XYZ file of C-alpha atoms in Angstrom:
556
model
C 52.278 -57.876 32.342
C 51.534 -60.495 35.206
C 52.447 -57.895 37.482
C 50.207 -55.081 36.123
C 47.294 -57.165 35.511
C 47.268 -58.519 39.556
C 48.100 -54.526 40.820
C 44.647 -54.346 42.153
C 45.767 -51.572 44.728
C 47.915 -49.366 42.941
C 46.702 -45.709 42.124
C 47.821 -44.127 39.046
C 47.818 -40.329 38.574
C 45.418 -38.954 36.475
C 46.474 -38.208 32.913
C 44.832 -35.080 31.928
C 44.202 -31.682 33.833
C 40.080 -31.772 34.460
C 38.331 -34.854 33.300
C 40.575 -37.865 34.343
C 39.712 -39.489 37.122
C 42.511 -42.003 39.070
C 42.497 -45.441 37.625
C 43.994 -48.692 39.056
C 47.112 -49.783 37.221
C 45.336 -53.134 36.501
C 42.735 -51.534 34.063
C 45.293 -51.454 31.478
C 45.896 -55.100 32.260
C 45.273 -55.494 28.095
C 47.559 -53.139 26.863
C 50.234 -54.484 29.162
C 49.667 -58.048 27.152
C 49.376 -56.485 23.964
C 52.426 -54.998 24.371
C 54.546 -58.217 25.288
C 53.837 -59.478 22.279
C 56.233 -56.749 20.958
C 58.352 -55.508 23.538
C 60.333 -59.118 24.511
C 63.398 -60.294 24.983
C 63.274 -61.492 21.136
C 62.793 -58.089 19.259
C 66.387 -57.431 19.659
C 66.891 -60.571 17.473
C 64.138 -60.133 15.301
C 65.284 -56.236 14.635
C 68.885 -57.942 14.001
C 67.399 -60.773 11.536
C 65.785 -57.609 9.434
C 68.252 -55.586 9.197
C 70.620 -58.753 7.994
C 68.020 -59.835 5.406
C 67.806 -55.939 4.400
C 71.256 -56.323 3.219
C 71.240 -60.197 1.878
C 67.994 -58.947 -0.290
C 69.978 -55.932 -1.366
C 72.557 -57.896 -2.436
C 70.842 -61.018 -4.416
C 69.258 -58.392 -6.160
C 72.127 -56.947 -6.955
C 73.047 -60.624 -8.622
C 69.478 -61.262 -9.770
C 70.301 -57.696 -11.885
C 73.492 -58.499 -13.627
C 71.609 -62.044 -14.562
C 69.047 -59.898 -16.280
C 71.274 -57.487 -17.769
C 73.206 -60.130 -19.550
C 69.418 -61.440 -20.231
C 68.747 -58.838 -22.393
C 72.277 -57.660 -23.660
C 72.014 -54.666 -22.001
C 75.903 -54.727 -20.499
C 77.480 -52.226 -22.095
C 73.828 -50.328 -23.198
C 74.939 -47.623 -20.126
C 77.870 -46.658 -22.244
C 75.679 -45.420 -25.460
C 75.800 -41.633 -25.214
C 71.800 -40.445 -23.933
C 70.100 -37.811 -26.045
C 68.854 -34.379 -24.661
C 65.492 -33.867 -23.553
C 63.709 -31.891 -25.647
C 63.011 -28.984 -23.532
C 66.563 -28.841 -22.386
C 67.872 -28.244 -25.944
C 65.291 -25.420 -26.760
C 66.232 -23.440 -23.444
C 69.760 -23.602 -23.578
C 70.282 -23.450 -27.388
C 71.821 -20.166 -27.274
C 74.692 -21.745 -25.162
C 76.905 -24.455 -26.720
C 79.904 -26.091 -26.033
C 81.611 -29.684 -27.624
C 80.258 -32.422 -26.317
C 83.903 -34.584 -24.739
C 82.384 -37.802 -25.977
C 81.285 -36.863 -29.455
C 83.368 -34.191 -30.410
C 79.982 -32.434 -31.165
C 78.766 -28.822 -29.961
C 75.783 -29.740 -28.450
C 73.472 -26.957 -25.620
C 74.746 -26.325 -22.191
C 73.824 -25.280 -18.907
C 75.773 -22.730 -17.526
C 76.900 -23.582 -13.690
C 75.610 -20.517 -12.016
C 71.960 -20.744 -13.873
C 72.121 -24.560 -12.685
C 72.556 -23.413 -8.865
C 70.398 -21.251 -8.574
C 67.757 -23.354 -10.171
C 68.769 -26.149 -7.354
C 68.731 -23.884 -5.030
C 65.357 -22.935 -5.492
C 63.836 -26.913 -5.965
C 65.759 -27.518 -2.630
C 64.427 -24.650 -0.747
C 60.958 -25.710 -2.720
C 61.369 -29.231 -1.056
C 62.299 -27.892 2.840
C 58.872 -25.584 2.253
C 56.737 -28.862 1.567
C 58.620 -30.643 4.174
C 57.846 -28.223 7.290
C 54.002 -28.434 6.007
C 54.182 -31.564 6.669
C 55.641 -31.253 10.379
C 52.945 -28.248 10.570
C 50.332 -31.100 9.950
C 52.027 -33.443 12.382
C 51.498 -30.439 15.337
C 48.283 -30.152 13.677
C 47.389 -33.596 14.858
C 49.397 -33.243 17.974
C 47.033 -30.308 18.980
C 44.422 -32.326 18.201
C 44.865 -35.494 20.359
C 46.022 -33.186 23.278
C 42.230 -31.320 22.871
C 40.573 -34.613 22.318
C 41.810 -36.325 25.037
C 39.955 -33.999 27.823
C 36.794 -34.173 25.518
C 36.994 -38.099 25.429
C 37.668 -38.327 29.016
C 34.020 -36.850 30.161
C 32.087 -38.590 26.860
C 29.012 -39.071 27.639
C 29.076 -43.083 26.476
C 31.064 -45.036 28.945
C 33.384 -47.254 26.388
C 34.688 -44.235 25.208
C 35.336 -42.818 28.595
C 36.737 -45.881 30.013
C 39.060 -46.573 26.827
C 39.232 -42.466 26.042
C 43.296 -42.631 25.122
C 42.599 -45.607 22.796
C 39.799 -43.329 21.185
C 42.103 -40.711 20.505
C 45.052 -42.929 19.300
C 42.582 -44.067 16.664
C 41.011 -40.667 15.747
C 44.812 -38.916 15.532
C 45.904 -42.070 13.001
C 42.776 -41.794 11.082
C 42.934 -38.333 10.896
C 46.359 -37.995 10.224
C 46.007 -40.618 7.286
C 43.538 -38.756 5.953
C 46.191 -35.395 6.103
C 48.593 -37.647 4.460
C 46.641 -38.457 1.588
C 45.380 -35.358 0.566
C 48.527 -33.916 0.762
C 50.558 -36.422 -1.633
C 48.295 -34.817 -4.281
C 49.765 -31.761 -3.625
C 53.032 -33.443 -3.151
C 53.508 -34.887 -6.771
C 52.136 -31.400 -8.487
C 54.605 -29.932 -6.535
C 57.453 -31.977 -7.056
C 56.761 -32.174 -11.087
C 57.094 -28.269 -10.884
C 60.280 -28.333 -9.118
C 61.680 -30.965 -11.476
C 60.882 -29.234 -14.582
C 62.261 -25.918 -12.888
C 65.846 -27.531 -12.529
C 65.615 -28.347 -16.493
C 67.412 -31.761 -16.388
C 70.034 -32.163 -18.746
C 68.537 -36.561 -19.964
C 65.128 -38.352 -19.422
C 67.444 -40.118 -17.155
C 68.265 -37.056 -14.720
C 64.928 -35.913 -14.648
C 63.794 -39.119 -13.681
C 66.124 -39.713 -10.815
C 65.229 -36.195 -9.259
C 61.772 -36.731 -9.346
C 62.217 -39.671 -7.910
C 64.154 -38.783 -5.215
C 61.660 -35.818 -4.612
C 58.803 -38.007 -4.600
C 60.284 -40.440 -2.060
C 61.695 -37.437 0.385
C 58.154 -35.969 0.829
C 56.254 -39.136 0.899
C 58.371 -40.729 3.314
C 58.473 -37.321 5.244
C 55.106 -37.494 5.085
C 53.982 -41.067 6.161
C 56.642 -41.318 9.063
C 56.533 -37.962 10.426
C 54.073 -39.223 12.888
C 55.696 -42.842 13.499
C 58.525 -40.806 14.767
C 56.590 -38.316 17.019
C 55.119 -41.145 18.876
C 58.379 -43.537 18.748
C 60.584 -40.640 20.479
C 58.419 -37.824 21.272
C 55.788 -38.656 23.160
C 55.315 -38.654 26.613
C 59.256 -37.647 26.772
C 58.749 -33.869 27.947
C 55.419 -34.595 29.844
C 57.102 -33.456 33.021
C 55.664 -34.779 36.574
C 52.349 -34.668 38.649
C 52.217 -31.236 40.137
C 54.907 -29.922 37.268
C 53.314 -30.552 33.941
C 54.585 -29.137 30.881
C 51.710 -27.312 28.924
C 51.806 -26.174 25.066
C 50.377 -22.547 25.125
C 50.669 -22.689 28.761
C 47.350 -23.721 28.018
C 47.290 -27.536 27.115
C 49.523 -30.220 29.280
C 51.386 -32.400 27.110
C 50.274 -36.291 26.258
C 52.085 -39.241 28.529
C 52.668 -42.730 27.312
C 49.933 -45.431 28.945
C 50.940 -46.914 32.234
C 52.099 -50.010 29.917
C 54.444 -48.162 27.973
C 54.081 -46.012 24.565
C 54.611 -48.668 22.200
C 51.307 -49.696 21.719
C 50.475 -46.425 20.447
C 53.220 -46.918 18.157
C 52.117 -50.312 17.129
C 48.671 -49.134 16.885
C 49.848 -45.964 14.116
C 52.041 -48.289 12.520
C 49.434 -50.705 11.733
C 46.524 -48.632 10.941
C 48.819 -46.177 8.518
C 49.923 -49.409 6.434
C 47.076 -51.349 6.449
C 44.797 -48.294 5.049
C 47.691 -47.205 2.684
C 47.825 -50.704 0.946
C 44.108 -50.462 0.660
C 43.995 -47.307 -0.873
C 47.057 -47.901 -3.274
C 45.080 -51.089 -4.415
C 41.722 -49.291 -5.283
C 43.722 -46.780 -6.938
C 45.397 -49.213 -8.829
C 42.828 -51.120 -10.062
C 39.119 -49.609 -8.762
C 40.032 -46.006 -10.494
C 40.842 -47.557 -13.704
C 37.988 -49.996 -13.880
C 36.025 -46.884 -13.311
C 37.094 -44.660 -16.096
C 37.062 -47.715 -18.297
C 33.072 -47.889 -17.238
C 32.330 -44.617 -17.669
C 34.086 -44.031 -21.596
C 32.110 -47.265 -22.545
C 28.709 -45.187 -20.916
C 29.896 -42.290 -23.041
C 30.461 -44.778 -26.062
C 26.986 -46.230 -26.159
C 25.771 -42.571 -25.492
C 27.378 -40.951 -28.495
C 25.660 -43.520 -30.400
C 28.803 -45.492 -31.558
C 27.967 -48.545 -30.540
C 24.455 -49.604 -32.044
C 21.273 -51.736 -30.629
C 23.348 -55.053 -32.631
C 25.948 -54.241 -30.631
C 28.596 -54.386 -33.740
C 31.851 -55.965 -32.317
C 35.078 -53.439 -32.650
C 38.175 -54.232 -33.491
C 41.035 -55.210 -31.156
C 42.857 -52.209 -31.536
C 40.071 -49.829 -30.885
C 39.167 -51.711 -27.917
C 43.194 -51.394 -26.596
C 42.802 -47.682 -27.798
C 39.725 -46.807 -25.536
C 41.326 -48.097 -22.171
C 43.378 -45.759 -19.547
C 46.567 -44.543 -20.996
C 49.720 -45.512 -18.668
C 50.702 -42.608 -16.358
C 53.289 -40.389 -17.276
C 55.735 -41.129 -15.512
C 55.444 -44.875 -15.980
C 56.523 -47.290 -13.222
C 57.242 -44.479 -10.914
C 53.899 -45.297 -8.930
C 55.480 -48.936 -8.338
C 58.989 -48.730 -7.421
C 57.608 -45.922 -4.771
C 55.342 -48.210 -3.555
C 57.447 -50.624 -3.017
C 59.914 -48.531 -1.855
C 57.841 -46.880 0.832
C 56.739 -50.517 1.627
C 60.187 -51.785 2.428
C 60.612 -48.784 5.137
C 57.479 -49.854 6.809
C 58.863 -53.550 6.661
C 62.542 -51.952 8.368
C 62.538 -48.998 10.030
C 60.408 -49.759 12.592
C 59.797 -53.608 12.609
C 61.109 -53.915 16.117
C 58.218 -51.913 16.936
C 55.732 -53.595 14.813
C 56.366 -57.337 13.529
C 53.684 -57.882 12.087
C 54.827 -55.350 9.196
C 56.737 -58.129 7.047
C 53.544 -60.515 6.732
C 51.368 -57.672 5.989
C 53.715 -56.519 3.292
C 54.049 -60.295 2.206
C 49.877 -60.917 1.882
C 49.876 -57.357 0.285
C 52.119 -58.641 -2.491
C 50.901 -61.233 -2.956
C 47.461 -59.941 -3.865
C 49.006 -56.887 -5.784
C 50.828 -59.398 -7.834
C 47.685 -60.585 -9.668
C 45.805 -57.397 -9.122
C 48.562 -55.226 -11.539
C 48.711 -58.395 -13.733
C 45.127 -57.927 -14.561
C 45.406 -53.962 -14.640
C 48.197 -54.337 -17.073
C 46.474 -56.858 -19.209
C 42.521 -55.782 -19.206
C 42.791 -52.112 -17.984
C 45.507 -50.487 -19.125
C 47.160 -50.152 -23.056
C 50.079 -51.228 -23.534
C 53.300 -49.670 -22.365
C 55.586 -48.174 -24.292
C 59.159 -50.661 -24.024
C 62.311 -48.890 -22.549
C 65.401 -50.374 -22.346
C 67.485 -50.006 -18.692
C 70.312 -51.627 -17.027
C 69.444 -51.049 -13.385
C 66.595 -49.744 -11.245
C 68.412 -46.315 -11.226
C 68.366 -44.223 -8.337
C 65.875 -46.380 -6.518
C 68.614 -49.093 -5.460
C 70.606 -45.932 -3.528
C 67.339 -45.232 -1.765
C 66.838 -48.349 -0.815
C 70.465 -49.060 0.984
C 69.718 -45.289 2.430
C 66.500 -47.036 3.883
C 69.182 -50.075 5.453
C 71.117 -48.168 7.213
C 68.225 -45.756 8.684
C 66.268 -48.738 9.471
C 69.445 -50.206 11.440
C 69.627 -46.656 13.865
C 65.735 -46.265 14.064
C 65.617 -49.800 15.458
C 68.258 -49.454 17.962
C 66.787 -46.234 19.336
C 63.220 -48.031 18.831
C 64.435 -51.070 21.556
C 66.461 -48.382 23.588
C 63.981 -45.513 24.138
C 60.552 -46.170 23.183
C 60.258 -50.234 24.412
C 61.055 -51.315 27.929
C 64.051 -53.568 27.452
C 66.763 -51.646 28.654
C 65.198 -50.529 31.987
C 64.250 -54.575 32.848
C 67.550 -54.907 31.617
C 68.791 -52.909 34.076
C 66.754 -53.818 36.931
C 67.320 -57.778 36.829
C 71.089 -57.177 36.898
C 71.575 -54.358 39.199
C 68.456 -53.930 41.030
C 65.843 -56.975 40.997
C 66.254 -60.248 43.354
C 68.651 -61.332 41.024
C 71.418 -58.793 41.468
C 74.215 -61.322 42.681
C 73.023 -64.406 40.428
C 72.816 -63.778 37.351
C 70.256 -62.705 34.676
C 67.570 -65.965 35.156
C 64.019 -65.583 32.809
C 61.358 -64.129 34.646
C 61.919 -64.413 38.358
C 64.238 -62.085 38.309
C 62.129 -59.421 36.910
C 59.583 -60.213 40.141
C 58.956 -56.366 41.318
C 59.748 -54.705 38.258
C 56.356 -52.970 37.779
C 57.151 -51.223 41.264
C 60.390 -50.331 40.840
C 59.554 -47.991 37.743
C 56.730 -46.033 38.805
C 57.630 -43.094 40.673
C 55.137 -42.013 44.376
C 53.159 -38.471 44.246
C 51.527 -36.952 47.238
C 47.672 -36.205 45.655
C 47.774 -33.512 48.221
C 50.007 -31.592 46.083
C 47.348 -31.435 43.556
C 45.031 -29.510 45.126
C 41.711 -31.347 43.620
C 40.760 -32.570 46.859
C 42.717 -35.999 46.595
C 44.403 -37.701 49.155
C 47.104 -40.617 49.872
C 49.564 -41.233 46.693
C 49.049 -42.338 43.341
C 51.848 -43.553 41.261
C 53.346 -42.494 37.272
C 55.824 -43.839 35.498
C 59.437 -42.133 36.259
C 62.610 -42.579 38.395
C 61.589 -39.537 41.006
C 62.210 -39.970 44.462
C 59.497 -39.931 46.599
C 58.021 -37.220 48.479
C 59.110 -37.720 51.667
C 62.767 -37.793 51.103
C 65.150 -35.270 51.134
C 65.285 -34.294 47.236
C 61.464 -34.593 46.465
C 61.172 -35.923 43.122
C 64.515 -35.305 41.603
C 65.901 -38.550 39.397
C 67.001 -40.969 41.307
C 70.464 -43.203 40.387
C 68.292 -45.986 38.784
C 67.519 -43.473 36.166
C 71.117 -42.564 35.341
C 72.011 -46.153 35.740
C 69.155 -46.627 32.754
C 69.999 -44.082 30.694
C 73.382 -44.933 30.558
C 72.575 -48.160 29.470
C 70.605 -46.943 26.881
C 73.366 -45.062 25.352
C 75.330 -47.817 25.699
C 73.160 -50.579 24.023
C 72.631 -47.930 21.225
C 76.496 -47.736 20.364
C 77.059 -51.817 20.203
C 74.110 -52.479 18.526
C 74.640 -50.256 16.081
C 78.284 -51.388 15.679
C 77.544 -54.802 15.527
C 74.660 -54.619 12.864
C 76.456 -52.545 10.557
C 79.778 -54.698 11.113
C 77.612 -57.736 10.074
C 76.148 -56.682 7.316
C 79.685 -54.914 5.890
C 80.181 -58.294 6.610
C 77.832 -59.865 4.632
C 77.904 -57.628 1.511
C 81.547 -58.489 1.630
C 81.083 -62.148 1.210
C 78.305 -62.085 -1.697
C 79.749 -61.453 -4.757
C 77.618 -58.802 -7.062
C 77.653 -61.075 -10.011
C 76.868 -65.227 -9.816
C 80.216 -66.880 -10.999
C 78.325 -68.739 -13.880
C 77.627 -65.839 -14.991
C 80.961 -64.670 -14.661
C 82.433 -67.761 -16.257
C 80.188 -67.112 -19.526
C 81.246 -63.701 -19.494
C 84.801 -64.437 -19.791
C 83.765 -67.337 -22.670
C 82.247 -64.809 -24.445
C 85.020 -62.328 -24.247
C 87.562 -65.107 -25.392
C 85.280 -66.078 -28.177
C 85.717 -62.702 -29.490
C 89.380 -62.224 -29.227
C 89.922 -65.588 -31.144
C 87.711 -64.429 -33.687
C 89.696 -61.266 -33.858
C 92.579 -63.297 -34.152
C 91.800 -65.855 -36.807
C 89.987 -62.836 -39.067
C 93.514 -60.646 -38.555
C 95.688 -64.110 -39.152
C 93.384 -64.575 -42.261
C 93.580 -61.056 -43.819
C 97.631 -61.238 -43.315
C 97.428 -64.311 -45.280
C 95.593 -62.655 -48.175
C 98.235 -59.892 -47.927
C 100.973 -61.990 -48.341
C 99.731 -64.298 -50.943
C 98.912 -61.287 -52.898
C 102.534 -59.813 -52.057
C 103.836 -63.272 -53.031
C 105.724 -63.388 -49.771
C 105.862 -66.358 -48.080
C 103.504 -67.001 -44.893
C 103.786 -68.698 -41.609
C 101.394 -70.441 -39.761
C 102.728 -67.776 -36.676
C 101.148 -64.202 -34.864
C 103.046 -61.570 -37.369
């Protein structure tokens, strides 16, 4: 960033066809320091940390859940045969077979009716999932449109800072796309789930679950993942654009790198998203509960004296729980522990906005549940059901996004690769920042402005490994780029390797259950087979008195 911010003389090329003019490298002096702050030699430590407490969370939980099971007695609840949902029985009643448990006929879905429904919901869920990429090139579109319009605004912040501009207008936007369509989203997935004709309340649950979390999460990180790999990747050169339509040239990363854009769609997405889930949480119900009372006192049934109602009609005129229950919640959360994983090495400051979050919501459903809300019917469960799979799916994801997050989108592996092999360093050593002196220069590429034909002259620089213009293979890739990419592969395979062999690791050394727990466990189940014993030993006795055999104090 030092480097950047003192590059007083170095021309970059202009990055867009009409409007952009050539900037000095140093205007984007506070993007290059905004970005440091992510993109340092500790977010390969920090993305390590995460992905290690991803697993030790998953696992305490995993002993914080058998503690509560045996809590509430629920440890052998999950072997209690599950009756049929309702609308299961009346469709298939035609078609029985026994039951292997009970011994009882019972309705039954044949397998080729069950396929084809499946095959259907899945082919439902690929349909909603390419709208959602159609929406992403919607917004793509977009910022490659706005970006020429932005560049010749009339108001000169906006056309000094026009890529920041449309950054924030895409993510705004594209918020605003997200939301509207997770409306559509549920409809559609409580359709598809009721088309499959789950066999338990259990199964139906699970699959809209897992429905719900496949097109939100489609949905909210469609984007993150456009900009984290994506963008600016198949740009092409000055003089050799790529152009969508052949009619509009594709967007390039800023001169300090595309992971501010990142950080920037990151943060706004989450930040808005917790805002909105709280006001839905708690603003829409206080709402409705406003507007029955307004009806009430309309309708007459609540008089000038203001006669006081009874508890139970006052429970009775709040907002019924949704149908689906806590579904709203674990999502939530769910959806909130990819932000705080998948890309943290790109955004750090995900974890403390999920913790401040929390720590609000906390009190804020506390007070829904109590004031707002009537009160839930009581289930009984032994586990968070197919939300505890999602979540381990979310661990490992997390661990690849991250790697290909510090190898791709940040630029660790090319300084990497520079103080070692190329910077003043080569034959010492790898030593802090002095060894990185030149960097800047070393990965932007020359251009002849000639070759542009806009009535520049000299050379500007972009960011590339091209050879220059005046050698003998004009801006082909030079051997520092293979030399980086190579790397990049490489640093991609170990750190996958060694995050996933720590947290095997890990998982291997935390026992699911807490050994207290254990221990009281195996009391109990001693407990019982001595009182099995003494009532046997007993009711032999009786037998044998009455027989008028004699007895022994002695297992028969």
């Amino acid at each position: 960033s030092k480097e950047i911010c003192e590059a007083n003389e170095t021309i970059m090329c202009p990055m867009c066809e009409r409007n952009c003019t050539l900037q000095k490298l140093n205007e984007s002096c506070i993007y290059a320091k905004v970005t440091h702050l992510f993109d340092n030699g500790g977010t390969v430590f920090f993305a390590i940390f995460m992905a290690i407490w991803a697993t030790v969370f998953l696992e305490f939980w995993k002993r914080r859940r058998a503690v509560l099971t045996y809590d509430w007695d629920l440890i052998d609840w999950e072997d209690e045969e599950e009756e049929l949902r309702p609308q299961f029985e009346a469709k298939y009643s035609q078609v029985e077979r026994v039951n292997p448990i009970t011994g009882k006929p019972e309705p039954f879905q044949p397998f080729p009716d069950k396929l084809s429904r499946l095959m259907v919901s899945v082919s439902g869920i690929f349909f909603m999932i390419s709208l959602v990429l159609t929406a992403v090139f919607a917004v793509v579109v977009y910022r490659l449109v706005a970006m020429e319009q932005f560049a010749s605004f009339k108001w000169y912040f906006i056309k000094k800072y026009w890529q920041f501009a449309t950054s924030g207008t895409g993510v705004c936007i594209n918020f605003m796309i997200i939301m509207s369509l997770n409306v559509v989203y549920e409809k559609v997935a409580y359709l598809l789930t009721d088309l499959e004709h789950p066999r338990t309340e259990s199964e139906w649950e699970n699959s809209f679950a897992l429905k719900m979390f496949l097109f939100q999460f489609v949905n909210l990180n469609s984007s993150i993942f456009y900009i984290a790999f994506f963008l600016g990747r198949f740009a092409g050169r000055p003089g050799k654009y790529n152009k969508l339509f052949n009619r509009w040239r594709l967007e390039e990363c800023h001169p300090s790198g595309c992971l501010i854009d990142l950080c920037l769609q990151m943060g706004v997405i989450m930040v808005l998203k917790q805002m909105w889930n709280n006001f839905m949480e708690l603003g829409y119900p206080l709402l409705q509960n406003w507007w029955s009372r307004r009806k009430m006192k309309k309708r007459g049934q609540l008089m000038e004296h203001k006669i006081s109602l009874p508890q139970w009609e006052k429970d009775w005129n709040l907002q019924p729980m949704n149908l689906h229950g806590l579904m709203d919640e674990y999502l939530e959360m769910v959806l909130q522990f990819g932000f705080t994983t998948i890309f943290v090495a790109a955004f750090p400051l995900a974890p403390l906005l999920a913790l401040l979050n929390n720590i609000i919501e906390i009190r804020l459903d506390a007070y829904k549940f109590v004031t707002q809300w009537r009160r839930p019917m009581p289930a009984r469960a032994t586990d968070i059901g197919i939300w505890y799979g999602i979540l381990e799916g979310i661990g490992v994801l997390a661990v690849i996004t991250n790697a290909f997050v510090i190898a791709i989108t940040s630029d660790y592996i090319p300084r990497f690769v520079y103080a070692y092999k190329y910077g003043p360093c080569t034959d010492q050593g790898y030593r802090q920042e002095k060894c990185l002196k030149g960097y800047v220069n070393s990965s932007l590429s020359v251009f002849d402005l000639s070759e542009l034909g806009m009535g520049y002259s000299g050379y500007c620089r972009y960011r590339d490994y091209r050879a220059p213009p005046w050698s003998s293979t004009p801006y082909e890739f030079t051997l520092q780029f293979w030399h980086v990419l190579a790397a990049r592969l490489a640093f991609i395979i170990v750190f996958e390797h060694l995050v996933f062999g720590i947290k095997s690791f890990i998982a291997y050394l935390i026992p699911d259950m807490p050994k207290d727990l254990c221990d009281r466990m195996r009391r109990e189940k001693y407990l019982v087979q001595e009182m099995m014993y003494e009532a046997e030993l007993e009711h032999l006795q009786r037998e044998r008195k009455k027989n008028g055999k004699q007895y022994h104090h002695e297992w028969p």
